[in-house]
mmCIF file of C-alpha atoms in Angstrom:
data_model
loop_
_atom_site.group_PDB
_atom_site.id
_atom_site.type_symbol
_atom_site.label_atom_id
_atom_site.label_comp_id
_atom_site.label_asym_id
_atom_site.label_seq_id
_atom_site.Cartn_x
_atom_site.Cartn_y
_atom_site.Cartn_z
ATOM 1 C CA MET A 1 38.236 157.167 18.810
ATOM 2 C CA THR A 2 41.656 158.759 19.179
ATOM 3 C CA ALA A 3 42.308 162.406 18.389
ATOM 4 C CA GLY A 4 44.542 161.359 15.499
ATOM 5 C CA ALA A 5 41.849 159.149 14.014
ATOM 6 C CA MET A 6 39.270 161.927 14.374
ATOM 7 C CA THR A 7 41.609 164.399 12.655
ATOM 8 C CA SER A 8 42.196 161.919 9.849
ATOM 9 C CA LEU A 9 38.417 161.265 9.485
ATOM 10 C CA ALA A 10 37.704 164.986 9.393
ATOM 11 C CA GLY A 11 40.487 165.358 6.823
ATOM 12 C CA SER A 12 39.008 162.640 4.596
ATOM 13 C CA ARG A 13 35.552 164.254 4.895
ATOM 14 C CA ASP A 14 37.040 167.592 3.855
ATOM 15 C CA ALA A 15 38.755 165.864 0.944
ATOM 16 C CA ASP A 16 35.445 164.210 -0.058
ATOM 17 C CA ARG A 17 33.680 167.549 0.120
ATOM 18 C CA THR A 18 36.423 169.246 -1.886
ATOM 19 C CA GLY A 19 36.326 166.429 -4.472
ATOM 20 C CA TRP A 20 32.550 166.652 -4.712
ATOM 21 C CA ARG A 21 32.697 170.439 -5.114
ATOM 22 C CA GLN A 22 35.355 170.146 -7.804
ATOM 23 C CA GLU A 23 33.299 167.505 -9.637
ATOM 24 C CA ARG A 24 30.159 169.680 -9.505
ATOM 25 C CA ALA A 25 32.150 172.686 -10.667
ATOM 26 C CA HIS A 26 33.618 170.637 -13.533
ATOM 27 C CA MET A 27 30.132 169.415 -14.538
ATOM 28 C CA ALA A 28 28.765 172.951 -14.448
ATOM 29 C CA GLU A 29 31.687 174.177 -16.547
ATOM 30 C CA THR A 30 31.210 171.269 -19.001
ATOM 31 C CA ALA A 31 27.513 172.016 -19.323
ATOM 32 C CA MET A 32 28.308 175.587 -20.352
ATOM 33 C CA ARG A 33 30.570 174.573 -23.261
ATOM 34 C CA PRO A 34 28.999 174.049 -26.704
ATOM 35 C CA ALA A 35 28.430 170.420 -27.744
ATOM 36 C CA THR A 36 30.605 169.016 -30.520
ATOM 37 C CA ALA A 37 30.692 165.675 -32.315
ATOM 38 C CA GLU A 38 34.087 164.974 -30.675
ATOM 39 C CA SER A 39 32.677 165.281 -27.139
ATOM 40 C CA ASP A 40 32.333 162.080 -25.127
ATOM 41 C CA ASP A 41 28.950 160.800 -23.977
ATOM 42 C CA ASP A 42 29.333 161.984 -20.368
ATOM 43 C CA THR A 43 30.106 165.524 -21.527
ATOM 44 C CA LEU A 44 27.166 165.533 -23.943
ATOM 45 C CA ILE A 45 24.775 164.287 -21.257
ATOM 46 C CA ALA A 46 25.909 167.088 -18.923
ATOM 47 C CA GLN A 47 25.487 169.590 -21.747
ATOM 48 C CA PHE A 48 21.994 168.317 -22.505
ATOM 49 C CA ALA A 49 21.104 168.551 -18.812
ATOM 50 C CA GLY A 50 22.300 172.170 -19.025
ATOM 51 C CA GLY A 51 19.753 172.798 -21.801
ATOM 52 C CA ASP A 52 21.911 172.273 -24.916
ATOM 53 C CA GLN A 53 19.699 170.672 -27.585
ATOM 54 C CA SER A 54 22.607 170.144 -29.987
ATOM 55 C CA ALA A 55 24.042 167.671 -27.436
ATOM 56 C CA ALA A 56 20.804 165.686 -27.716
ATOM 57 C CA ARG A 57 21.139 165.627 -31.496
ATOM 58 C CA ILE A 58 24.731 164.330 -31.359
ATOM 59 C CA LEU A 59 23.868 161.657 -28.783
ATOM 60 C CA THR A 60 20.869 160.544 -30.826
ATOM 61 C CA GLU A 61 22.849 160.290 -34.064
ATOM 62 C CA ARG A 62 25.593 158.402 -32.237
ATOM 63 C CA HIS A 63 23.459 155.774 -30.519
ATOM 64 C CA ILE A 64 20.035 155.389 -32.063
ATOM 65 C CA GLY A 65 21.169 153.148 -34.933
ATOM 66 C CA ARG A 66 22.516 150.452 -32.612
ATOM 67 C CA VAL A 67 19.572 150.688 -30.244
ATOM 68 C CA LEU A 68 17.185 150.356 -33.192
ATOM 69 C CA ALA A 69 19.134 147.382 -34.598
ATOM 70 C CA LEU A 70 19.047 145.652 -31.223
ATOM 71 C CA ALA A 71 15.294 146.182 -30.880
ATOM 72 C CA THR A 72 14.640 145.121 -34.480
ATOM 73 C CA ARG A 73 16.564 141.859 -34.095
ATOM 74 C CA MET A 74 14.943 141.118 -30.760
ATOM 75 C CA LEU A 75 11.367 142.016 -31.753
ATOM 76 C CA ARG A 76 11.432 141.487 -35.526
ATOM 77 C CA ASP A 77 8.990 144.335 -35.948
ATOM 78 C CA THR A 78 10.155 147.716 -37.244
ATOM 79 C CA ALA A 79 7.312 149.765 -35.726
ATOM 80 C CA GLU A 80 7.747 148.205 -32.295
ATOM 81 C CA ALA A 81 11.524 148.534 -32.542
ATOM 82 C CA GLU A 82 11.153 152.256 -33.299
ATOM 83 C CA ASP A 83 8.895 152.663 -30.260
ATOM 84 C CA VAL A 84 11.514 150.950 -28.101
ATOM 85 C CA ALA A 85 14.286 153.158 -29.503
ATOM 86 C CA GLN A 86 12.235 156.307 -28.835
ATOM 87 C CA GLU A 87 11.328 155.221 -25.292
ATOM 88 C CA THR A 88 14.979 154.338 -24.561
ATOM 89 C CA MET A 89 16.184 157.783 -25.626
ATOM 90 C CA LEU A 90 13.363 159.452 -23.692
ATOM 91 C CA ARG A 91 14.550 157.687 -20.532
ATOM 92 C CA ALA A 92 18.052 158.953 -21.240
ATOM 93 C CA TRP A 93 16.775 162.546 -21.477
ATOM 94 C CA ARG A 94 14.746 162.190 -18.284
ATOM 95 C CA ASN A 95 17.755 160.817 -16.373
ATOM 96 C CA ALA A 96 20.308 163.257 -17.810
ATOM 97 C CA ALA A 97 20.288 165.575 -14.791
ATOM 98 C CA LYS A 98 20.953 162.632 -12.463
ATOM 99 C CA TRP A 99 23.655 161.071 -14.656
ATOM 100 C CA GLU A 100 26.925 160.465 -12.777
ATOM 101 C CA PRO A 101 29.888 160.625 -15.163
ATOM 102 C CA GLY A 102 32.298 157.699 -14.918
ATOM 103 C CA LYS A 103 29.921 155.530 -12.913
ATOM 104 C CA ALA A 104 28.637 153.601 -15.943
ATOM 105 C CA LYS A 105 29.167 153.692 -19.680
ATOM 106 C CA PHE A 106 26.315 155.564 -21.323
ATOM 107 C CA SER A 107 25.977 153.144 -24.266
ATOM 108 C CA THR A 108 25.913 150.164 -21.869
ATOM 109 C CA TRP A 109 23.163 151.812 -19.820
ATOM 110 C CA LEU A 110 21.251 152.636 -23.004
ATOM 111 C CA HIS A 111 21.407 149.052 -24.290
ATOM 112 C CA LYS A 112 20.367 147.700 -20.920
ATOM 113 C CA VAL A 113 17.260 149.903 -20.978
ATOM 114 C CA ALA A 114 16.484 148.955 -24.595
ATOM 115 C CA LEU A 115 16.905 145.242 -23.894
ATOM 116 C CA ASN A 116 14.600 145.389 -20.869
ATOM 117 C CA LEU A 117 11.967 147.194 -22.945
ATOM 118 C CA CYS A 118 12.293 144.423 -25.569
ATOM 119 C CA TYR A 119 11.896 141.727 -22.903
ATOM 120 C CA ASP A 120 8.728 143.474 -21.660
ATOM 121 C CA ARG A 121 7.238 143.511 -25.152
ATOM 122 C CA LEU A 122 8.173 139.875 -25.803
ATOM 123 C CA ARG A 123 6.503 138.873 -22.534
ATOM 124 C CA LYS A 124 3.348 140.783 -23.506
ATOM 125 C CA ARG A 125 3.341 139.073 -26.875
ATOM 126 C CA LYS A 126 3.533 135.665 -25.234
ATOM 127 C CA SER A 127 0.620 136.471 -22.967
ATOM 128 C CA SER A 128 -1.581 137.816 -25.771
ATOM 129 C CA SER A 129 -3.391 135.561 -28.201
ATOM 130 C CA LEU A 130 -1.792 134.545 -31.492
ATOM 131 C CA GLU A 131 -4.330 136.544 -33.509
ATOM 132 C CA GLU A 132 -3.231 139.748 -31.794
ATOM 133 C CA VAL A 133 0.428 139.329 -32.741
ATOM 134 C CA ALA A 134 1.215 141.704 -35.594
ATOM 135 C CA GLU A 135 2.647 140.294 -38.748
ATOM 136 C CA PRO A 136 6.369 141.086 -38.755
ATOM 137 C CA MET A 137 6.860 144.423 -40.514
ATOM 138 C CA ASP A 138 10.335 143.599 -41.780
ATOM 139 C CA ASP A 139 9.079 140.749 -43.915
ATOM 140 C CA ARG A 140 6.402 142.909 -45.510
ATOM 141 C CA ALA A 141 8.854 145.722 -46.105
ATOM 142 C CA SER A 142 11.313 143.404 -47.747
ATOM 143 C CA ALA A 143 8.715 142.097 -50.212
ATOM 144 C CA GLN A 144 10.151 144.448 -52.799
ATOM 145 C CA GLN A 145 13.551 142.815 -52.562
ATOM 146 C CA GLY A 146 14.392 139.782 -54.610
ATOM 147 C CA MET A 147 12.513 136.668 -53.484
ATOM 148 C CA GLU A 148 15.681 134.737 -52.894
ATOM 149 C CA ALA A 149 17.264 137.339 -50.640
ATOM 150 C CA GLU A 150 14.001 137.678 -48.748
ATOM 151 C CA GLU A 151 13.738 133.928 -48.371
ATOM 152 C CA ARG A 152 17.261 133.706 -46.994
ATOM 153 C CA LEU A 153 16.690 136.513 -44.544
ATOM 154 C CA THR A 154 13.398 135.000 -43.400
ATOM 155 C CA LEU A 155 15.134 131.674 -42.777
ATOM 156 C CA LEU A 156 17.710 133.371 -40.588
ATOM 157 C CA LYS A 157 15.112 135.444 -38.708
ATOM 158 C CA ASP A 158 12.947 132.385 -38.118
ATOM 159 C CA ALA A 159 15.925 130.495 -36.742
ATOM 160 C CA MET A 160 16.905 133.409 -34.488
ATOM 161 C CA GLU A 161 13.343 133.771 -33.252
ATOM 162 C CA THR A 162 13.318 130.196 -31.958
ATOM 163 C CA LEU A 163 16.213 130.948 -29.609
ATOM 164 C CA PRO A 164 15.493 131.855 -25.982
ATOM 165 C CA GLU A 165 15.528 135.642 -25.458
ATOM 166 C CA ARG A 166 18.797 135.758 -23.542
ATOM 167 C CA GLN A 167 20.682 133.653 -26.088
ATOM 168 C CA ARG A 168 19.389 135.938 -28.830
ATOM 169 C CA ALA A 169 20.458 139.006 -26.831
ATOM 170 C CA ALA A 170 23.921 137.537 -26.174
ATOM 171 C CA ILE A 171 24.453 136.914 -29.919
ATOM 172 C CA GLN A 172 23.226 140.418 -30.629
ATOM 173 C CA MET A 173 25.728 141.949 -28.205
ATOM 174 C CA ARG A 174 28.732 139.853 -29.183
ATOM 175 C CA HIS A 175 28.265 139.326 -32.906
ATOM 176 C CA PHE A 176 26.357 142.347 -34.129
ATOM 177 C CA GLU A 177 27.676 144.950 -31.724
ATOM 178 C CA GLU A 178 31.103 143.421 -31.067
ATOM 179 C CA ARG A 179 30.891 144.105 -27.347
ATOM 180 C CA GLY A 180 33.266 142.405 -24.909
ATOM 181 C CA ASN A 181 32.206 139.732 -22.461
ATOM 182 C CA ASP A 182 32.276 142.111 -19.487
ATOM 183 C CA GLU A 183 29.989 144.655 -21.118
ATOM 184 C CA THR A 184 27.688 141.957 -22.496
ATOM 185 C CA ALA A 185 27.448 140.449 -19.014
ATOM 186 C CA GLU A 186 26.596 143.865 -17.556
ATOM 187 C CA ILE A 187 23.895 144.546 -20.132
ATOM 188 C CA LEU A 188 22.345 141.096 -19.744
ATOM 189 C CA GLY A 189 22.694 141.150 -15.959
ATOM 190 C CA VAL A 190 24.585 137.821 -15.848
ATOM 191 C CA THR A 191 28.146 136.639 -15.136
ATOM 192 C CA VAL A 192 30.882 136.491 -17.779
ATOM 193 C CA GLU A 193 30.802 132.680 -17.598
ATOM 194 C CA ALA A 194 27.071 132.756 -18.261
ATOM 195 C CA VAL A 195 27.656 134.928 -21.335
ATOM 196 C CA GLU A 196 30.013 132.322 -22.791
ATOM 197 C CA SER A 197 27.485 129.603 -22.072
ATOM 198 C CA LEU A 198 24.607 131.593 -23.628
ATOM 199 C CA LEU A 199 26.703 132.267 -26.731
ATOM 200 C CA SER A 200 27.766 128.623 -27.113
ATOM 201 C CA ARG A 201 24.251 127.279 -26.729
ATOM 202 C CA GLY A 202 22.703 129.952 -28.930
ATOM 203 C CA ARG A 203 25.173 129.643 -31.772
ATOM 204 C CA ARG A 204 25.127 125.822 -31.616
ATOM 205 C CA ALA A 205 21.330 125.850 -31.881
ATOM 206 C CA LEU A 206 21.474 128.307 -34.797
ATOM 207 C CA ARG A 207 24.110 126.236 -36.582
ATOM 208 C CA ASP A 208 21.991 123.098 -36.208
ATOM 209 C CA LYS A 209 18.799 124.827 -37.367
ATOM 210 C CA LEU A 210 20.462 126.387 -40.387
ATOM 211 C CA ALA A 211 22.548 123.335 -41.323
ATOM 212 C CA GLY A 212 20.085 122.274 -44.023
ATOM 213 C CA GLN A 213 19.917 125.759 -45.552
ATOM 214 C CA ARG A 214 23.594 126.540 -45.493
ATOM 215 C CA ALA A 215 24.012 126.248 -49.295
ATOM 216 C CA LEU A 216 21.049 128.573 -49.885
ATOM 217 C CA LEU A 217 22.118 131.056 -47.212
ATOM 218 C CA LEU A 218 25.731 131.303 -48.281
ATOM 219 C CA GLU A 219 25.054 130.838 -52.017
ATOM 220 C CA GLU A 220 27.622 128.032 -52.092
ATOM 221 C CA MET B 1 42.630 125.828 -21.129
ATOM 222 C CA SER B 2 45.239 123.463 -19.690
ATOM 223 C CA ALA B 3 47.344 124.293 -16.652
ATOM 224 C CA ASN B 4 50.365 125.343 -18.731
ATOM 225 C CA ASN B 5 48.219 127.853 -20.636
ATOM 226 C CA MET B 6 48.100 125.623 -23.715
ATOM 227 C CA MET B 7 44.796 125.573 -25.548
ATOM 228 C CA THR B 8 43.351 122.174 -26.377
ATOM 229 C CA ILE B 9 41.413 121.550 -29.576
ATOM 230 C CA GLN B 10 38.235 121.150 -27.491
ATOM 231 C CA ASP B 11 38.816 124.594 -25.934
ATOM 232 C CA PHE B 12 39.411 126.011 -29.392
ATOM 233 C CA GLU B 13 36.198 124.523 -30.772
ATOM 234 C CA GLU B 14 34.200 125.818 -27.797
ATOM 235 C CA HIS B 15 35.654 129.297 -28.235
ATOM 236 C CA ALA B 16 35.003 129.259 -31.993
ATOM 237 C CA LEU B 17 31.431 128.258 -31.365
ATOM 238 C CA ALA B 18 30.869 130.949 -28.752
ATOM 239 C CA TYR B 19 32.867 133.849 -30.168
ATOM 240 C CA GLY B 20 32.847 133.207 -33.911
ATOM 241 C CA GLY B 21 35.404 132.908 -36.664
ATOM 242 C CA ASP B 22 37.569 135.940 -35.846
ATOM 243 C CA ILE B 23 40.184 135.027 -33.221
ATOM 244 C CA ASP B 24 40.873 138.725 -32.633
ATOM 245 C CA GLY B 25 37.313 139.034 -31.332
ATOM 246 C CA TRP B 26 37.872 136.353 -28.667
ATOM 247 C CA PRO B 27 38.769 137.178 -25.050
ATOM 248 C CA VAL B 28 42.216 138.837 -25.048
ATOM 249 C CA GLU B 29 43.809 136.282 -22.732
ATOM 250 C CA ASP B 30 43.016 133.396 -25.154
ATOM 251 C CA ARG B 31 44.063 134.971 -28.439
ATOM 252 C CA ALA B 32 47.798 134.112 -28.470
ATOM 253 C CA ALA B 33 47.216 130.432 -27.674
ATOM 254 C CA ALA B 34 44.389 130.298 -30.231
ATOM 255 C CA HIS B 35 46.531 131.774 -33.003
ATOM 256 C CA LYS B 36 49.250 129.223 -32.210
ATOM 257 C CA LEU B 37 46.836 126.302 -32.346
ATOM 258 C CA PHE B 38 45.234 127.629 -35.532
ATOM 259 C CA ALA B 39 48.657 127.617 -37.207
ATOM 260 C CA GLU B 40 49.381 124.060 -36.057
ATOM 261 C CA SER B 41 46.076 122.186 -36.244
ATOM 262 C CA GLY B 42 43.873 121.295 -39.209
ATOM 263 C CA ALA B 43 41.004 120.571 -36.793
ATOM 264 C CA ALA B 44 41.311 124.094 -35.386
ATOM 265 C CA ARG B 45 41.197 125.572 -38.890
ATOM 266 C CA ALA B 46 38.097 123.502 -39.699
ATOM 267 C CA ALA B 47 36.389 124.668 -36.492
ATOM 268 C CA LEU B 48 37.174 128.272 -37.311
ATOM 269 C CA ALA B 49 35.853 127.892 -40.882
ATOM 270 C CA GLU B 50 32.610 126.467 -39.484
ATOM 271 C CA ALA B 51 32.271 129.391 -37.075
ATOM 272 C CA SER B 52 32.997 131.877 -39.869
ATOM 273 C CA ALA B 53 30.224 130.359 -41.988
ATOM 274 C CA LEU B 54 27.747 130.964 -39.177
ATOM 275 C CA ASP B 55 29.043 134.544 -38.846
ATOM 276 C CA ASP B 56 28.416 135.081 -42.568
ATOM 277 C CA MET B 57 24.855 133.780 -42.221
ATOM 278 C CA LEU B 58 24.222 136.151 -39.295
ATOM 279 C CA ASP B 59 25.632 139.076 -41.266
ATOM 280 C CA LEU B 60 22.779 138.710 -43.749
ATOM 281 C CA TRP B 61 20.581 140.450 -41.196
ATOM 282 C CA GLU B 62 21.593 144.084 -41.375
ATOM 283 C CA GLY B 63 20.197 146.544 -38.896
ATOM 284 C CA PRO B 64 17.738 149.123 -40.304
ATOM 285 C CA GLU B 65 18.701 152.757 -40.752
ATOM 286 C CA PRO B 66 16.789 154.996 -38.341
ATOM 287 C CA SER B 67 14.099 156.907 -40.216
ATOM 288 C CA HIS B 68 13.955 160.705 -40.309
ATOM 289 C CA ALA B 69 10.596 160.519 -38.525
ATOM 290 C CA LEU B 70 12.126 158.557 -35.637
ATOM 291 C CA LEU B 71 14.978 161.055 -35.265
ATOM 292 C CA SER B 72 12.467 163.918 -35.218
ATOM 293 C CA ARG B 73 10.365 162.195 -32.548
ATOM 294 C CA VAL B 74 13.409 161.552 -30.342
ATOM 295 C CA LEU B 75 14.601 165.159 -30.631
ATOM 296 C CA ALA B 76 11.098 166.454 -29.925
ATOM 297 C CA ASP B 77 11.125 164.366 -26.727
ATOM 298 C CA ALA B 78 14.488 165.874 -25.780
ATOM 299 C CA ALA B 79 13.123 169.403 -26.288
ATOM 300 C CA MET B 80 10.021 168.565 -24.222
ATOM 301 C CA VAL B 81 12.131 167.223 -21.320
ATOM 302 C CA SER B 82 14.332 170.359 -21.401
ATOM 303 C CA GLU B 83 11.262 172.596 -21.350
ATOM 304 C CA GLU B 84 9.804 170.693 -18.397
ATOM 305 C CA ALA B 85 13.088 171.057 -16.495
ATOM 306 C CA THR B 86 13.251 174.791 -17.240
ATOM 307 C CA ALA B 87 9.632 175.293 -16.170
ATOM 308 C CA LYS B 88 10.317 173.528 -12.858
ATOM 309 C CA VAL B 89 13.269 175.813 -12.106
ATOM 310 C CA ALA B 90 11.423 178.990 -13.169
ATOM 311 C CA THR B 91 8.274 178.403 -11.124
ATOM 312 C CA PRO B 92 9.009 176.839 -7.766
ATOM 313 C CA ALA B 93 6.064 175.093 -6.156
ATOM 314 C CA PRO B 94 3.949 177.491 -3.996
ATOM 315 C CA ARG B 95 4.708 177.297 -0.300
ATOM 316 C CA PRO B 96 1.752 175.756 1.507
ATOM 317 C CA ILE B 97 -0.102 178.160 3.837
ATOM 318 C CA ARG B 98 0.311 176.980 7.386
ATOM 319 C CA ALA B 99 -3.015 176.453 9.120
ATOM 320 C CA GLY B 100 -3.660 177.904 12.604
ATOM 321 C CA TRP B 101 -3.975 175.592 15.609
ATOM 322 C CA ARG B 102 -7.787 175.779 15.589
ATOM 323 C CA GLU B 103 -7.844 174.772 11.961
ATOM 324 C CA ARG B 104 -5.311 171.992 12.558
ATOM 325 C CA PHE B 105 -7.224 170.526 15.478
ATOM 326 C CA PHE B 106 -10.811 171.200 14.543
ATOM 327 C CA GLY B 107 -10.795 172.062 10.835
ATOM 328 C CA GLY B 108 -12.359 169.949 8.110
ATOM 329 C CA ASN B 109 -9.115 168.076 7.359
ATOM 330 C CA ALA B 110 -7.810 167.965 10.933
ATOM 331 C CA VAL B 111 -5.788 164.854 11.601
ATOM 332 C CA PHE B 112 -6.924 164.765 15.255
ATOM 333 C CA ARG B 113 -10.587 165.128 14.473
ATOM 334 C CA PRO B 114 -11.531 161.444 14.766
ATOM 335 C CA GLY B 115 -9.434 161.191 17.957
ATOM 336 C CA LEU B 116 -11.139 164.207 19.497
ATOM 337 C CA ALA B 117 -14.557 162.830 18.626
ATOM 338 C CA PHE B 118 -13.631 159.530 20.247
ATOM 339 C CA ALA B 119 -12.324 161.251 23.394
ATOM 340 C CA ALA B 120 -15.523 163.315 23.647
ATOM 341 C CA CYS B 121 -17.626 160.157 23.378
ATOM 342 C CA LEU B 122 -15.565 158.514 26.117
ATOM 343 C CA ALA B 123 -15.949 161.505 28.454
ATOM 344 C CA LEU B 124 -19.697 161.741 27.887
ATOM 345 C CA GLY B 125 -20.033 157.991 28.391
ATOM 346 C CA PHE B 126 -18.160 158.195 31.661
ATOM 347 C CA VAL B 127 -20.294 161.061 33.002
ATOM 348 C CA PHE B 128 -23.598 159.475 32.021
ATOM 349 C CA GLY B 129 -22.457 156.025 33.076
ATOM 350 C CA THR B 130 -21.459 157.069 36.581
ATOM 351 C CA ASN B 131 -24.670 159.121 37.120
ATOM 352 C CA ILE B 132 -26.935 156.321 35.955
ATOM 353 C CA GLU B 133 -25.077 153.821 38.134
ATOM 354 C CA HIS B 134 -25.268 156.103 41.192
ATOM 355 C CA SER B 135 -29.023 156.740 40.928
ATOM 356 C CA ALA B 136 -29.834 153.156 39.888
ATOM 357 C CA LEU B 137 -27.924 151.450 42.729
ATOM 358 C CA ASN B 138 -28.833 153.999 45.488
ATOM 359 C CA PRO B 139 -32.526 154.798 45.234
ATOM 360 C CA ASN B 140 -32.365 156.741 48.588
ATOM 361 C CA SER B 141 -29.286 158.658 47.595
ATOM 362 C CA ASP B 142 -30.890 162.062 48.439
ATOM 363 C CA ILE B 143 -31.591 160.980 52.031
ATOM 364 C CA ALA B 144 -28.112 159.582 52.454
ATOM 365 C CA ALA B 145 -26.644 162.834 51.171
ATOM 366 C CA GLN B 146 -28.687 164.837 53.715
ATOM 367 C CA GLU B 147 -27.491 162.553 56.559
ATOM 368 C CA PHE B 148 -23.867 162.932 55.512
ATOM 369 C CA GLY B 149 -24.380 166.686 55.399
ATOM 370 C CA VAL B 150 -25.647 166.783 59.022
ATOM 371 C CA ILE B 151 -22.723 164.695 60.275
ATOM 372 C CA ASP B 152 -20.265 166.921 58.386
ATOM 373 C CA PHE B 153 -21.870 169.996 59.929
ATOM 374 C CA ALA B 154 -21.626 168.519 63.444
ATOM 375 C CA PHE B 155 -17.928 167.775 63.071
ATOM 376 C CA ALA B 156 -17.327 171.243 61.726
ATOM 377 C CA MET B 157 -19.003 172.796 64.807
ATOM 378 C CA GLU B 158 -16.863 170.623 67.064
ATOM 379 C CA ASP B 159 -13.684 171.776 65.300
ATOM 380 C CA ASP B 160 -14.736 175.417 65.650
ATOM 381 C CA ALA B 161 -15.388 174.974 69.356
ATOM 382 C CA ASP B 162 -11.962 173.361 69.752
ATOM 383 C CA LEU B 163 -10.373 176.367 68.188
ATOM 384 C CA LEU B 164 -12.301 178.947 70.249
ATOM 385 C CA LEU B 165 -12.473 177.359 73.706
ATOM 386 C CA GLY B 166 -9.914 174.538 73.687
ATOM 387 C CA PRO B 167 -10.670 170.813 73.870
ATOM 388 C CA GLU B 168 -11.221 170.776 77.661
ATOM 389 C CA VAL B 169 -14.623 172.587 77.419
ATOM 390 C CA LEU B 170 -16.277 169.726 75.649
ATOM 391 C CA LEU B 171 -14.905 167.090 78.025
#
């Protein structure tokens, strides 16, 4: 290696070290500031890691609704969905100190964790006997609603439940959460092309299954 | 999409099926061509209406509101994790006491203990083995030893004489 190259390598190492120090200093400074509702997720995570419980409250209020909706639509069981939402947030708290700002989007990471927890529970359900599968909580809870509305919702849920897990998850990400293809692909762990294919197949299957009930569903 | 960036009706239908009835929710690079085709084609408008109907059916399923109990549980978890982290920082793990060499080699948990036991067995085996072999194969070994002793003594005397008188005396 030439002297020039060695000088340049040493220079880049110094720059890396300086950059790392500055980043650590910035994180430490961020962690000291009080959490506010306007703070971004990375800042709030750093603040929580620094011991600020109000940051945890803001993050929870910001994200738990979507995580719970995802789990509810995937599992169709409110109690199980709540367990998944709680476990997802617990993993976020446990990983807060190791969180690297800018490396990944916090909400994407959170949904990835939640989706994997849902997949685990769906796999366990498949392996357990039919008698052990709990009656869906949502349907019981909605018994107080009008019969017609309940019937329509049950039709939709039944149709969704027949879809393969990944098609269901792709529809959840794109339709219900309005996420882009790139983010959906990252959460599902597939390519962007695969996302489009999952969406097409899933929505086509849903359309075909619900074709007979369209008038009832849309009150046409 | 065709080579000149024109969207065909088949592309439009596929996109409507995959991404739903709102063109502004489709991939950014396809939106302009889709809007153009929507304005020009009755088939495109029909495909979009079909996709919108499916969107409306899906919208029937609203996500639940998180309960107060769930929020409390999540925040209690956050407090627990913070407390654990604080406790770790406040009380560093005790430094293990370093054992002396006797303890390390011969103590109850010594790593070398089985090895030492094996080596001791080997050494004992060698000593016993060679002694048994010697006495078993040479029953008159005591006599032979005495004879070798006499010869050794004779040579030693000869050497001494060489030193005192010179080799010529014996010749």
